């Protein structure tokens, strides 16, 4: 009997770990239905998750209100297969064998809900694409 493949893991990083990375982690957790290990962190974490990001995610049925910004650690990067940065510059350590993606997205900090919705929707689109890449086709939920 063969060992099951390890669950893929993704780390989302932005400066404050309060908006983009939290929304991405929320979508990844929800849409992957636990089939992908999800982490998020910030190079300079804020005190709380952006309330407008929380509101925008609630509109699509995902509650991130209990999340707290976390500091980016070398261990979190080492433990992740894919590291996605969202405007944190060079703060993310680079290790051989890891996949790095830089998602250029507007920062929701200080923005109203009308400005945050398109950011949320773009994050959701990218998360769906990433899930399709990370999980074999026979394991993903496909909608006709």
Short mmCIF file of C-alpha atoms in Angstrom, two decimals:
data_model
loop_
_atom_site.label_atom_id
_atom_site.label_comp_id
_atom_site.label_asym_id
_atom_site.label_seq_id
_atom_site.Cartn_x
_atom_site.Cartn_y
_atom_site.Cartn_z
CA UNK A 1 0.00 0.00 0.00
CA UNK A 2 1.43 3.38 -0.97
CA UNK A 3 1.60 6.37 1.32
CA UNK A 4 -0.96 9.07 0.52
CA UNK A 5 0.60 12.19 -0.92
CA UNK A 6 1.14 14.95 1.58
CA UNK A 7 -1.45 17.68 1.62
CA UNK A 8 -0.27 20.72 -0.37
CA UNK A 9 0.39 23.80 1.73
CA UNK A 10 0.14 27.48 0.84
CA UNK A 11 1.37 30.56 2.69
CA UNK A 12 -0.18 33.96 1.93
CA UNK A 13 1.96 36.96 2.89
CA UNK A 14 1.27 40.69 2.87
CA UNK A 15 2.66 43.51 4.97
CA UNK A 16 0.05 43.72 7.73
CA UNK A 17 -1.62 40.28 7.33
CA UNK A 18 -4.87 42.18 7.80
CA UNK A 19 -6.52 42.31 4.37
CA UNK A 20 -5.38 40.58 1.18
CA UNK A 21 -3.62 37.63 2.80
CA UNK A 22 -6.50 37.07 5.22
CA UNK A 23 -9.06 37.13 2.41
CA UNK A 24 -6.90 34.72 0.37
CA UNK A 25 -6.52 32.35 3.34
CA UNK A 26 -10.27 32.51 3.94
CA UNK A 27 -11.05 31.63 0.33
CA UNK A 28 -8.42 28.87 0.20
CA UNK A 29 -9.66 27.29 3.43
CA UNK A 30 -13.29 27.46 2.31
CA UNK A 31 -12.89 26.46 -1.34
CA UNK A 32 -10.32 23.68 -0.82
CA UNK A 33 -12.56 22.12 1.84
CA UNK A 34 -9.55 21.23 4.00
CA UNK A 35 -7.60 19.55 1.19
CA UNK A 36 -4.91 22.26 1.26
CA UNK A 37 -3.07 23.42 4.37
CA UNK A 38 -3.39 27.20 4.65
CA UNK A 39 -1.18 29.73 6.44
CA UNK A 40 -1.08 33.52 6.35
CA UNK A 41 1.36 36.00 7.82
CA UNK A 42 2.67 39.54 7.55
CA UNK A 43 6.11 41.10 7.38
CA UNK A 44 4.84 43.80 9.78
CA UNK A 45 1.52 42.45 11.15
CA UNK A 46 -1.26 44.83 12.12
CA UNK A 47 -3.24 44.69 15.36
CA UNK A 48 -6.46 43.37 13.78
CA UNK A 49 -7.91 42.08 10.54
CA UNK A 50 -9.27 44.93 8.40
CA UNK A 51 -13.00 45.26 9.26
CA UNK A 52 -13.84 46.08 5.63
CA UNK A 53 -12.11 42.86 4.50
CA UNK A 54 -14.16 40.98 7.13
CA UNK A 55 -17.35 42.63 5.82
CA UNK A 56 -16.49 41.85 2.18
CA UNK A 57 -15.86 38.20 2.99
CA UNK A 58 -19.09 37.91 4.99
CA UNK A 59 -20.93 39.03 1.83
CA UNK A 60 -19.73 35.82 0.15
CA UNK A 61 -20.43 33.61 3.16
CA UNK A 62 -16.90 33.35 4.61
CA UNK A 63 -16.26 34.50 8.18
CA UNK A 64 -12.69 35.66 8.86
CA UNK A 65 -13.64 37.78 11.88
CA UNK A 66 -11.88 35.45 14.36
CA UNK A 67 -8.54 35.63 12.50
CA UNK A 68 -5.61 37.62 13.91
CA UNK A 69 -2.59 38.97 12.01
CA UNK A 70 0.49 36.80 12.50
CA UNK A 71 4.17 37.55 12.05
CA UNK A 72 5.95 35.96 9.10
CA UNK A 73 8.44 33.31 10.25
CA UNK A 74 11.09 31.34 8.41
CA UNK A 75 9.39 28.19 9.72
CA UNK A 76 6.10 29.13 8.01
CA UNK A 77 7.90 29.60 4.69
CA UNK A 78 9.84 26.34 5.09
CA UNK A 79 6.64 24.42 5.89
CA UNK A 80 4.81 25.69 2.79
CA UNK A 81 4.94 24.36 -0.76
CA UNK A 82 3.74 27.63 -2.29
CA UNK A 83 4.42 31.12 -0.93
CA UNK A 84 2.23 33.87 -2.33
CA UNK A 85 3.27 37.43 -1.62
CA UNK A 86 0.93 40.38 -1.97
CA UNK A 87 2.92 43.55 -1.76
CA UNK A 88 5.42 42.63 0.96
CA UNK A 89 8.43 43.34 -1.21
CA UNK A 90 11.56 41.40 -0.33
CA UNK A 91 10.50 40.58 3.23
CA UNK A 92 9.71 36.96 2.40
CA UNK A 93 12.69 34.61 2.74
CA UNK A 94 13.42 32.49 -0.33
CA UNK A 95 14.24 28.79 -0.06
CA UNK A 96 15.19 26.43 -2.89
CA UNK A 97 12.43 24.08 -3.97
CA UNK A 98 9.59 26.39 -2.97
CA UNK A 99 7.23 27.94 -5.47
CA UNK A 100 6.86 31.70 -5.15
CA UNK A 101 4.12 33.82 -6.70
CA UNK A 102 3.72 37.56 -6.35
CA UNK A 103 0.10 38.64 -6.71
CA UNK A 104 -0.07 42.35 -7.45
CA UNK A 105 -3.32 43.43 -5.80
CA UNK A 106 -4.54 46.76 -4.50
CA UNK A 107 -4.26 47.17 -0.74
CA UNK A 108 -7.70 47.27 0.92
CA UNK A 109 -6.32 49.27 3.89
CA UNK A 110 -8.34 52.46 4.34
CA UNK A 111 -10.67 51.57 1.45
CA UNK A 112 -14.45 51.40 1.58
CA UNK A 113 -16.45 48.27 0.77
CA UNK A 114 -16.99 49.37 -2.86
CA UNK A 115 -13.19 49.38 -3.41
CA UNK A 116 -12.60 46.13 -1.49
CA UNK A 117 -15.15 44.01 -3.39
CA UNK A 118 -13.16 43.94 -6.67
CA UNK A 119 -9.99 43.03 -4.70
CA UNK A 120 -11.91 40.23 -2.96
CA UNK A 121 -13.29 38.97 -6.28
CA UNK A 122 -9.85 38.95 -7.93
CA UNK A 123 -8.42 37.03 -4.97
CA UNK A 124 -11.23 34.47 -5.28
CA UNK A 125 -10.52 34.06 -9.01
CA UNK A 126 -6.81 33.48 -8.36
CA UNK A 127 -7.50 31.06 -5.49
CA UNK A 128 -9.76 28.96 -7.72
CA UNK A 129 -6.97 28.78 -10.31
CA UNK A 130 -4.41 27.81 -7.68
CA UNK A 131 -6.65 25.08 -6.27
CA UNK A 132 -7.04 23.65 -9.78
CA UNK A 133 -3.23 23.52 -10.07
CA UNK A 134 -2.56 22.04 -6.62
CA UNK A 135 -5.22 19.35 -6.49
CA UNK A 136 -5.57 16.54 -9.03
CA UNK A 137 -8.58 16.98 -11.31
CA UNK A 138 -10.36 13.95 -9.86
CA UNK A 139 -10.29 15.53 -6.39
CA UNK A 140 -11.57 18.98 -7.29
CA UNK A 141 -15.20 19.95 -7.36
CA UNK A 142 -16.04 20.96 -10.88
CA UNK A 143 -19.10 22.90 -11.81
CA UNK A 144 -20.60 22.66 -15.27
#
